[in-house]
Short mmCIF file of C-alpha atoms and ligand atoms in Angstrom, two decimals:
data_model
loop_
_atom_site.label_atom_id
_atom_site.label_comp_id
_atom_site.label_asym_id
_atom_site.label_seq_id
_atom_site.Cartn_x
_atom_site.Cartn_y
_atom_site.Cartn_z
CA UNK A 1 69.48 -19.63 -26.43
CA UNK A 2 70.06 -15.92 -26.34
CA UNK A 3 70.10 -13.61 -23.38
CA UNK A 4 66.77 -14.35 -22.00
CA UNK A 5 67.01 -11.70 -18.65
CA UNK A 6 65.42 -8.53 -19.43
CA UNK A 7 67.33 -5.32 -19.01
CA UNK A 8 66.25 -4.21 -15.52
CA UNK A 9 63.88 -2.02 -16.08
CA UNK A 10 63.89 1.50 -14.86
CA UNK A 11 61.90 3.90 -12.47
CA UNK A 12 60.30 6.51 -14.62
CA UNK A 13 59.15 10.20 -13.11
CA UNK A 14 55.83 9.10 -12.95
CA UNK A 15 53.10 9.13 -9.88
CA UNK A 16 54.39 6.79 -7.28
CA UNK A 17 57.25 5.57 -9.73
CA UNK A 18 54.95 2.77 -10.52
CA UNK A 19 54.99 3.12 -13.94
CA UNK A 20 58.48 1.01 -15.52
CA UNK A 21 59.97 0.98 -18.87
CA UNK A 22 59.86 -2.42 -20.66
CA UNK A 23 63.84 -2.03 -21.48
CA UNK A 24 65.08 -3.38 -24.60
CA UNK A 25 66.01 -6.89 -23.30
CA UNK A 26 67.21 -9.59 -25.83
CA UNK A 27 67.19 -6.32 -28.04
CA UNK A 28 69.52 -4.61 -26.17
CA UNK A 29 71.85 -4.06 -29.13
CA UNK A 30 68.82 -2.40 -31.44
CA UNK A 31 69.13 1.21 -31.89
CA UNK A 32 66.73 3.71 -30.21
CA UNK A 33 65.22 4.63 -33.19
CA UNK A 34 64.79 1.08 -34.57
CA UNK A 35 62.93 0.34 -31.63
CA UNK A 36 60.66 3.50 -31.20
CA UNK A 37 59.57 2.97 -34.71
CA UNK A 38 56.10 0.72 -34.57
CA UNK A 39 56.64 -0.84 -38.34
CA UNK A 40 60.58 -1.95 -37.08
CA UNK A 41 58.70 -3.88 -33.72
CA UNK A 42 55.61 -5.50 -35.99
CA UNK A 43 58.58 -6.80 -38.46
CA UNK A 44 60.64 -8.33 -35.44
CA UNK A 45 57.52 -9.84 -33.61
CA UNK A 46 58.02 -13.11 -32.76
CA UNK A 47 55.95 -15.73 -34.99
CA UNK A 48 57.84 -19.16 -34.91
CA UNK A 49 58.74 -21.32 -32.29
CA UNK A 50 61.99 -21.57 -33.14
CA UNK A 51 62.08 -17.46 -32.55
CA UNK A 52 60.61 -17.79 -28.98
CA UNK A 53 62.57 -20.90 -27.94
CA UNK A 54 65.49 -18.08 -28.85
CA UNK A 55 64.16 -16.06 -25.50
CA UNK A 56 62.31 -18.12 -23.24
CA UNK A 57 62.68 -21.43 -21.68
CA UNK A 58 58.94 -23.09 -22.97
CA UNK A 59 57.11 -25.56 -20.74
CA UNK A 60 56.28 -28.83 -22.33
CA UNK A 61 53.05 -27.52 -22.20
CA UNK A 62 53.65 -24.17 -23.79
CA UNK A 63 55.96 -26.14 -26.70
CA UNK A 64 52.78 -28.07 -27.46
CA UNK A 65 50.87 -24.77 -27.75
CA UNK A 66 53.13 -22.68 -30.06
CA UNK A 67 53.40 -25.71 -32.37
CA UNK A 68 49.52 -26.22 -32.79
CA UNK A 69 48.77 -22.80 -32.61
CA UNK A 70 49.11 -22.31 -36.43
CA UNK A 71 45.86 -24.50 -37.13
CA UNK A 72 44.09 -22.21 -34.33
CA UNK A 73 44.84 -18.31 -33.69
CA UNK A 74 48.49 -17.88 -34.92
CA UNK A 75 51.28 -16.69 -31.90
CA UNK A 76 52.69 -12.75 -32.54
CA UNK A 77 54.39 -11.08 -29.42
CA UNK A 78 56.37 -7.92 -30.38
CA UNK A 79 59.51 -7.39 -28.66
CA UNK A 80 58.19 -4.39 -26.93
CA UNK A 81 55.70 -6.61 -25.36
CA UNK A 82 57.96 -9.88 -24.97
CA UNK A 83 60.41 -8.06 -22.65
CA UNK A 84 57.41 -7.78 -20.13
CA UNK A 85 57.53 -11.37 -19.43
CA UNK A 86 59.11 -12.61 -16.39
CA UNK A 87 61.31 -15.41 -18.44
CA UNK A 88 61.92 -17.06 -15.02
CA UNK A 89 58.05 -17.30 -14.17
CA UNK A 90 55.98 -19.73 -16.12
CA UNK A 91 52.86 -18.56 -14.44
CA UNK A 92 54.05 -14.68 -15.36
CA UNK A 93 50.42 -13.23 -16.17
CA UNK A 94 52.16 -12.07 -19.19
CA UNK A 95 53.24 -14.56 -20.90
CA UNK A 96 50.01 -16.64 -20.36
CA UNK A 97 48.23 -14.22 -22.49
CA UNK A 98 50.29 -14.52 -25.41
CA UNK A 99 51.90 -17.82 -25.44
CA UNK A 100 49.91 -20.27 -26.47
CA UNK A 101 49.52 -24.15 -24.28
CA UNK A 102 47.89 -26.88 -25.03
CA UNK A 103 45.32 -26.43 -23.57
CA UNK A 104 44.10 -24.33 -25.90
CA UNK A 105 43.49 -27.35 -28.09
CA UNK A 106 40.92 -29.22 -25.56
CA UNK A 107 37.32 -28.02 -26.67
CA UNK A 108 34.40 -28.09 -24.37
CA UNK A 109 30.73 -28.70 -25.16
CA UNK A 110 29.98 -25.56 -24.15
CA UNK A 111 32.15 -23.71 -26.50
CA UNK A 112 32.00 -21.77 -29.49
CA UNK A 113 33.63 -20.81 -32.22
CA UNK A 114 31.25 -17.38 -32.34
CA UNK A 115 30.33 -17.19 -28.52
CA UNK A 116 29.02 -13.26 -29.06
CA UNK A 117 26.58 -14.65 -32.55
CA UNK A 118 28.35 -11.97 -34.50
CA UNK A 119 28.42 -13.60 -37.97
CA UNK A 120 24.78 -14.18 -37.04
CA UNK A 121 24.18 -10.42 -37.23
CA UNK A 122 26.55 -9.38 -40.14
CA UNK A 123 24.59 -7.02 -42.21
CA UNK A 124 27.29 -6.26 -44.37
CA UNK A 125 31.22 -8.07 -44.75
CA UNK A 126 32.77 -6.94 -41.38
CA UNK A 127 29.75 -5.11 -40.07
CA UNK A 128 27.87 -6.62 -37.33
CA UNK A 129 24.23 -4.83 -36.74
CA UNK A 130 22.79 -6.06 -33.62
CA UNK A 131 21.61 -3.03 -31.90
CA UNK A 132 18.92 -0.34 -33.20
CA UNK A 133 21.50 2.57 -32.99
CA UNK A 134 25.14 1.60 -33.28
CA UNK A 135 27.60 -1.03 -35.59
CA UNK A 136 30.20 -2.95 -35.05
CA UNK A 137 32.55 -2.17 -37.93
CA UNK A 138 35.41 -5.25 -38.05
CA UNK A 139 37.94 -3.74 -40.49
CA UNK A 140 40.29 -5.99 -40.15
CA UNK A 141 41.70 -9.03 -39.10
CA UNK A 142 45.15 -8.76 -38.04
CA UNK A 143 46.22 -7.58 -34.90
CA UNK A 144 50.17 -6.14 -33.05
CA UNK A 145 50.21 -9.54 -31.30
CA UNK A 146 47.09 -11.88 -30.58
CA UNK A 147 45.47 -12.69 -26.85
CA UNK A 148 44.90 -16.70 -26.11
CA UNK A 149 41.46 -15.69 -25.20
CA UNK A 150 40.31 -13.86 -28.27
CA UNK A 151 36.44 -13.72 -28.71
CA UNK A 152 37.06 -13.38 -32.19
CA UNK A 153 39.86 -15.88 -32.82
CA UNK A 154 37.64 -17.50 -36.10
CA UNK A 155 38.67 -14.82 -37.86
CA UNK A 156 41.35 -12.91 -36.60
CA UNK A 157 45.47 -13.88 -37.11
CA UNK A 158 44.59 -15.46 -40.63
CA UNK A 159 45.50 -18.78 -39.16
CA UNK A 160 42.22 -20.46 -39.02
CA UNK A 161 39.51 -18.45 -40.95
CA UNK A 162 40.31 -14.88 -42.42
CA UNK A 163 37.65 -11.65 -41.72
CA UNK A 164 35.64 -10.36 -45.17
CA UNK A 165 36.51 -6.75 -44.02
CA UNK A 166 34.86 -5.15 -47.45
CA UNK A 167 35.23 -1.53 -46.08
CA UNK A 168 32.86 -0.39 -49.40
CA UNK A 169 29.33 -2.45 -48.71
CA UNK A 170 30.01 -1.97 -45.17
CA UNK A 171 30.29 2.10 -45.58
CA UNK A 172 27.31 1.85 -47.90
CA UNK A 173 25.08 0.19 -45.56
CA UNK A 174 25.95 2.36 -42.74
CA UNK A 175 24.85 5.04 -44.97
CA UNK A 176 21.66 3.56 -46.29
CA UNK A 177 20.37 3.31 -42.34
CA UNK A 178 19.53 6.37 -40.64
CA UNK A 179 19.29 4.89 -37.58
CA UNK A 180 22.74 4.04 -37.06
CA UNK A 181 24.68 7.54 -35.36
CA UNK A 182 27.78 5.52 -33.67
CA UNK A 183 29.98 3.15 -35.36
CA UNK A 184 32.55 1.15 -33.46
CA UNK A 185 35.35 0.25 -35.56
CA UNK A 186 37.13 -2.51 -34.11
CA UNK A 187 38.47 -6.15 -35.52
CA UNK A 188 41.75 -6.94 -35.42
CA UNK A 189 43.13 -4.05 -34.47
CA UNK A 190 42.25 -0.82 -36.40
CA UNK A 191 45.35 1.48 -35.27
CA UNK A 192 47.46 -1.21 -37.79
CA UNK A 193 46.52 0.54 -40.63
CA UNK A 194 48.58 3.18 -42.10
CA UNK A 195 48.20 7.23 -40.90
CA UNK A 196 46.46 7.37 -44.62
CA UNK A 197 44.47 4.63 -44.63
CA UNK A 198 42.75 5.30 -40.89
CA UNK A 199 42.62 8.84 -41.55
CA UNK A 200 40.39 7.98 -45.22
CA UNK A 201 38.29 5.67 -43.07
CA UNK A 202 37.40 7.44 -40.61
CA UNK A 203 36.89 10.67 -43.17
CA UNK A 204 34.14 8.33 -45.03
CA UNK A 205 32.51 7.67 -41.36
CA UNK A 206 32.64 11.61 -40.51
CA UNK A 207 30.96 12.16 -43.84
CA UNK A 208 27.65 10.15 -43.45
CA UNK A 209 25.47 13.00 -41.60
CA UNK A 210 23.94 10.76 -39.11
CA UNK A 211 26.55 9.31 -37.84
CA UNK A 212 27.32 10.83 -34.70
CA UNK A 213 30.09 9.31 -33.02
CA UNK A 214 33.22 7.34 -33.55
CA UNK A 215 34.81 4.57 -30.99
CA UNK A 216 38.00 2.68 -31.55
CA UNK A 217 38.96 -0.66 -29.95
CA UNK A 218 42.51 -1.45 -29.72
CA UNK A 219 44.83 -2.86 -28.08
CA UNK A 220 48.02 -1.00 -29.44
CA UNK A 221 48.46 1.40 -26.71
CA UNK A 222 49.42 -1.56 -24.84
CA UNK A 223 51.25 -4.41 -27.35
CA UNK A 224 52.86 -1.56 -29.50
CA UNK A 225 52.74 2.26 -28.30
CA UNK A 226 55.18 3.04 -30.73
CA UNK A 227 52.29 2.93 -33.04
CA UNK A 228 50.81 5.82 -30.83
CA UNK A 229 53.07 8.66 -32.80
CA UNK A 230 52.42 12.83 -32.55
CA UNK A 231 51.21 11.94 -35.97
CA UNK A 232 48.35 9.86 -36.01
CA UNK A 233 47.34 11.15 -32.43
CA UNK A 234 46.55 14.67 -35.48
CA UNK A 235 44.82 12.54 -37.53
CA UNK A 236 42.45 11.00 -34.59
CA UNK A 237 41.94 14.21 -33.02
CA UNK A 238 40.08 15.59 -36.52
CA UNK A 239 37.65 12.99 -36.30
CA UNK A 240 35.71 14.30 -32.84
CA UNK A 241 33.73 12.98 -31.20
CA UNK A 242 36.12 9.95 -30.78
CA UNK A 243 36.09 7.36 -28.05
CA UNK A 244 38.85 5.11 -27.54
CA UNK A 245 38.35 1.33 -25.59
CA UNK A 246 42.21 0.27 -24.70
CA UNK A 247 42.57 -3.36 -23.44
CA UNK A 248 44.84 -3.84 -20.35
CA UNK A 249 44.46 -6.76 -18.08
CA UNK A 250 47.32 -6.81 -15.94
CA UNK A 251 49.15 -3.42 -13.82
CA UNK A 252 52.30 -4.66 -15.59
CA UNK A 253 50.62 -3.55 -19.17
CA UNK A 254 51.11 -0.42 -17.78
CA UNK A 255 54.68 0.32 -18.73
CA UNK A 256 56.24 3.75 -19.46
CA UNK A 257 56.00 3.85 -22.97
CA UNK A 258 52.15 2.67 -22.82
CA UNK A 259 51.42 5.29 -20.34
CA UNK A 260 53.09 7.88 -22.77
CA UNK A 261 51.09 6.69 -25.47
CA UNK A 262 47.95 6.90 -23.52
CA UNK A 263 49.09 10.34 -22.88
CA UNK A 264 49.28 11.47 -26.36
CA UNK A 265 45.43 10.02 -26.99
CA UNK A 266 44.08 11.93 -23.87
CA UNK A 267 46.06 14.74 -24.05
CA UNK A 268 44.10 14.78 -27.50
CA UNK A 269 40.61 14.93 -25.90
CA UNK A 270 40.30 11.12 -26.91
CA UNK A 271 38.10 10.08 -23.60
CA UNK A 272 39.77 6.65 -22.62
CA UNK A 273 37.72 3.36 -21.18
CA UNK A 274 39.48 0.05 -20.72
CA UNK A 275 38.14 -3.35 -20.99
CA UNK A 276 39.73 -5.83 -19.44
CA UNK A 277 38.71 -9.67 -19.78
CA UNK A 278 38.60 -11.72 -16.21
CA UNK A 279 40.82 -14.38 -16.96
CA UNK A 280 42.20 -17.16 -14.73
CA UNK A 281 45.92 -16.83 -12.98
CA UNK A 282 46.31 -13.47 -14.34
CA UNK A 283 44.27 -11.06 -13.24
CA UNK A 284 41.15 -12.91 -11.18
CA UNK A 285 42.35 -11.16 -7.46
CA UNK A 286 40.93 -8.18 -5.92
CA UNK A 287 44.79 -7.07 -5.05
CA UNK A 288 45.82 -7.44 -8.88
CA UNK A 289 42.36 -5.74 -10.09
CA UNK A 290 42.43 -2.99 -7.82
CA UNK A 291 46.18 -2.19 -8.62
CA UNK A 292 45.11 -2.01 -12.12
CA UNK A 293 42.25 0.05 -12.10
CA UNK A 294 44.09 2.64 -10.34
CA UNK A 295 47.18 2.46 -12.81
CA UNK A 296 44.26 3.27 -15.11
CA UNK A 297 42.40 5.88 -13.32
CA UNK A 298 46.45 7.89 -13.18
CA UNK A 299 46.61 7.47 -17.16
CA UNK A 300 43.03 8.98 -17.22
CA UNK A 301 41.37 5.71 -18.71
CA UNK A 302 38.30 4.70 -17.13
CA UNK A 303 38.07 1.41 -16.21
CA UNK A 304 34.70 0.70 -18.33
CA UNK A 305 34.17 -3.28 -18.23
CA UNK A 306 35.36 -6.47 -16.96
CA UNK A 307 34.31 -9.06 -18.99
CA UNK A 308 33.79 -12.47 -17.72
CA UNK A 309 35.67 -14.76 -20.63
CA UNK A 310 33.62 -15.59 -23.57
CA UNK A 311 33.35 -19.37 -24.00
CA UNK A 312 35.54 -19.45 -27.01
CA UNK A 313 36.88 -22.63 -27.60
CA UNK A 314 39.84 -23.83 -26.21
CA UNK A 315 39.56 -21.15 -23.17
CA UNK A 316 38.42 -23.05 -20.34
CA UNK A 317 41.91 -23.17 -18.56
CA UNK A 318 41.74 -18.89 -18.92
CA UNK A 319 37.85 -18.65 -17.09
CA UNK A 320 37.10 -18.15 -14.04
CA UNK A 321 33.71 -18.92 -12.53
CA UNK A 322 31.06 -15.68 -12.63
CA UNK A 323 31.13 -15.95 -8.85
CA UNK A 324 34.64 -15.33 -8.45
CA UNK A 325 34.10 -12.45 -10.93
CA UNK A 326 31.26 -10.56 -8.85
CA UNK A 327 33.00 -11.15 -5.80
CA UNK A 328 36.09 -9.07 -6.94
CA UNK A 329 33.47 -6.36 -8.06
CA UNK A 330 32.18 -6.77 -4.36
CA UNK A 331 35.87 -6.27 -3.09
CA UNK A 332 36.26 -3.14 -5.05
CA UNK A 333 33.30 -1.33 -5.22
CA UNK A 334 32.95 1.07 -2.43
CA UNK A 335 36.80 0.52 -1.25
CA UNK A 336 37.64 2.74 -3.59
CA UNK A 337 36.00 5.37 -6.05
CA UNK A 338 32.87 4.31 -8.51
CA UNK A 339 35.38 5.83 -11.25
CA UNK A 340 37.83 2.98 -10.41
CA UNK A 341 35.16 -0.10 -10.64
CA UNK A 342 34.24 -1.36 -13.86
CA UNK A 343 30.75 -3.23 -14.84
CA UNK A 344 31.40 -6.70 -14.78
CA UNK A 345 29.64 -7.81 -17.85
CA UNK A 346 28.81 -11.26 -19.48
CA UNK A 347 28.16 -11.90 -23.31
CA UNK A 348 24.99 -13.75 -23.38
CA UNK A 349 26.38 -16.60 -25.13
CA UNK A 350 25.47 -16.92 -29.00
CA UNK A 351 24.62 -13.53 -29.38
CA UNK A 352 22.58 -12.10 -26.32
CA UNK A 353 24.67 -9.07 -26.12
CA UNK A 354 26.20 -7.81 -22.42
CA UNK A 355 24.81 -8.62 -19.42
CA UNK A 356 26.03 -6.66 -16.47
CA UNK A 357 26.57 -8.89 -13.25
CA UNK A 358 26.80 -7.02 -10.03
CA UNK A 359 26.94 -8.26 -6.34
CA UNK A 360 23.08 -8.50 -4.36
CA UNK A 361 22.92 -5.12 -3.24
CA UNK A 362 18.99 -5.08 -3.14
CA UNK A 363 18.35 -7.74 -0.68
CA UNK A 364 14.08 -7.40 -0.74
CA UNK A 365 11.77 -5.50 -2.88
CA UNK A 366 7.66 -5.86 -1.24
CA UNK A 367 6.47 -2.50 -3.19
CA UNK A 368 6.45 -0.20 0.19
CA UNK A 369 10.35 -0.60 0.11
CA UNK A 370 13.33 -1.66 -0.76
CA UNK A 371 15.99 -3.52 1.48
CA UNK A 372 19.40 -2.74 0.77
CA UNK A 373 23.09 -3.85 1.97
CA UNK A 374 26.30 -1.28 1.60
CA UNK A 375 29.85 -2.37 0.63
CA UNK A 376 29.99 -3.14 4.24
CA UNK A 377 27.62 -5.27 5.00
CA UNK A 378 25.21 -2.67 7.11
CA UNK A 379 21.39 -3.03 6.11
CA UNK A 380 19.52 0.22 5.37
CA UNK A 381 15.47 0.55 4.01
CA UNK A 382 14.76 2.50 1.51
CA UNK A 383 10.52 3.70 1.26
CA UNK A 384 8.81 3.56 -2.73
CA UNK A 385 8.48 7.33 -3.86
CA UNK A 386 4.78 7.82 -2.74
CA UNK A 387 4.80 5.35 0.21
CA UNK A 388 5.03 5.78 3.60
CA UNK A 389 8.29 5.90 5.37
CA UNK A 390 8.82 2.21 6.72
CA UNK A 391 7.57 1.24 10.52
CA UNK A 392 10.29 0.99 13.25
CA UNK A 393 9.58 -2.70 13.64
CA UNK A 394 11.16 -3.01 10.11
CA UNK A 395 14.72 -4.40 10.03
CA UNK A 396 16.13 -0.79 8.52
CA UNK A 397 18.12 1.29 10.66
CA UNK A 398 19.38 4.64 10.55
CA UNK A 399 17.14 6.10 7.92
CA UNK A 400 18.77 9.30 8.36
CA UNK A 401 21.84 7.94 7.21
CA UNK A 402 19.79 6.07 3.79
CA UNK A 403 22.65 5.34 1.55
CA UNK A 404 22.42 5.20 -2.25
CA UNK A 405 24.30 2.95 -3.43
CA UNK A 406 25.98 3.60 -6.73
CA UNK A 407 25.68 7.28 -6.73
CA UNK A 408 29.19 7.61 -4.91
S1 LIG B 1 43.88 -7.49 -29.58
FE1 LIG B 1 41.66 -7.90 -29.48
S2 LIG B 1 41.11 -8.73 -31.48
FE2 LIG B 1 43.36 -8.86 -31.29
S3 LIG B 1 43.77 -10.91 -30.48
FE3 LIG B 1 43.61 -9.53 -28.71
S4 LIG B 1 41.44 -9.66 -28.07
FE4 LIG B 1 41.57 -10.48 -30.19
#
């Protein structure tokens, strides 16, 4: 086995010094320039189990995982990301996102292999048409390095099924509806392709007139921001209105270089929203969620949803119960800013699109009024527009002090 410590990593000059380089670890000898460039840290990911026994002491359990993970969703950590991994922590919320375990071989009865009923609503190869105004463009199936937990692990990593991304019928049928004025291009990750190839893809988009607006969804800011060069940062900003959805679960994502990269995209005008998925041992605490959404909030991404874990097969030692997930909403919202807290959302499961879960902050509802509780716990009454304003004998109080709750 190789060197296996990671280079300690360093304080950068950022707010709070809480943002840390990921250091070169195991790579230490790699030039600078080999490792800034994105295409030398996708050709050095690690793939094989024989390559990750090189830098990490497995669990039995994680052994088991990496060798059965070919028949499932295929492993791929770059280095970059790798050297985030506490190699003397098994639990290390990193490293139980990307390596695989066993347990990702035990399926429940309540599993799917399509928990969001996307191939349900493919209109076109790659394009999933569920809602009246928007698309879900897929566009490809490969991804910088591939999350445990993916929704769309049927398709994605080529290791079990492989995604029909035909960019042409998909283009053409975007075209051929009217209705349709944003597209989401997602997949896989989108920000693989070349500079030329994004930049004649998202040209196509521009050029249908009713389409309106453009989102990515990546995750590359965060498992190679390399990727995120001066150069395609031109490209995306040509193609305005463009939205960017990042994917960071953990405050440890948020490393130097993936700040800098989120930089370069806002600095752009690219307005930033994060999804991150609830997921058990890693993130599923208040402390750990709130220290994450305000890493966010200082790289100027929104946190935009939590996402209670799909019920993909083979996930059920990632989930958390719902409960646990609306209680850390409770924790957060209203101990710090409504910019910070992000809608917990479920997937109805087969296809019934998200569902936002929230703690009971309307307690009763007769028609005169409404009863409501703050973040704290204090009761207030709230009178119907039109209605008279509520009795004394009514259990509000203070109803010059009426609170409205979400408007913070
Ligand atoms: S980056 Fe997204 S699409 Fe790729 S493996 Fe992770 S969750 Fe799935």
């Amino acid at each position: 086995m190789v060197d296996a410590t990671p280079v300690p990593s360093k304080p950068e000059d950022t707010a709070q010094g809480r943002f840390r380089a990921a250091g070169r670890g195991p790579w230490h000898g790699v030039p600078p320039e080999q490792w800034d460039d994105w295409r030398w840290q996708l050709k050095n990911r690690i793939t094989t189990l024989a390559e990750l026994e090189r830098h990490l002491a497995l669990t039995p359990e994680e052994r088991a995982g990496v060798i059965l993970s070919g028949s499932r969703l295929a492993m791929a950590i770059t280095p970059y990301f790798f050297n985030l991994i506490d190699p003397a922590d098994p639990t290390c919320p990193i490293r139980r996102q990307i390596v695989p375990r066993i347990e990702e071989m035990s399926f429940g009865p309540e599993e799917m292999e399509d928990p969001c009923g996307e191939d349900r609503s493919m209109a076109a190869p790659g394009l999933v048409h569920r809602y009246p105004d928007r698309a879900l463009f897929l566009v490809t199936d490969r991804c910088a390095a591939y999350c445990r937990y993916c929704t769309r692990s049927r398709v994605v990593s080529g290791a079990h099924g492989h995604l029909d991304a035909d960019h042409e019928a998909a283009i053409r049928y975007i075209a051929a509806h009217p209705e349709i004025r944003d597209v989401l291009l997602s997949g896989g990750d989108p920000l693989l392709f070349t500079d030329e190839k994004l930049d004649s893809l998202l040209q196509r988009l521009r050029a249908i007139p009713h389409v309106e607006f453009l989102r990515i969804g990546t995750r590359i800011p965060i498992f190679l921001p390399q990727r995120i060069t001066p150069g395609l940062v031109d490209i995306l900003r040509q193609h305005h209105p463009l939205w960017m959805s990042v994917h960071v679960n953990h405050p440890r994502e948020l490393t130097a270089e993936s700040r800098a990269a989120l930089a370069r995209l806002a600095d752009a005008g690219i307005p930033l929203g994060n999804q991150s998925v609830l997921l058990r041992g890693i993130n599923d605490s208040a402390d750990v969620m709130l220290e994450l959404v305000h890493g966010l909030l200082l790289c100027r991404v929104r946190p935009y949803y939590l996402y209670q874990c799909d019920l993909i097969r083979g996930s059920a030692h990632l989930r958390t119960t719902v409960r646990e997930g609306i209680d850390i909403i409770n924790d957060l919202r209203g101990h710090t800013t409504g910019y910070a807290v992000p809608q917990y959302v479920v997937d109805g499961p087969g296809g019934g699109g998200k569902i936002p879960l929230n703690p009971e902050y309307l307690l009763a509802h007769d028609g005169d009024s409404i009863v409501l509780r703050n973040f704290k716990g204090d009761i207030y009454e709230y009178p119907e527009a039109g209605r008279p304003a509520p009795l004394p004998s009514r259990p509000s109080r203070r109803h010059d002090e009426i609170v409205c709750l979400g408007l913070d």
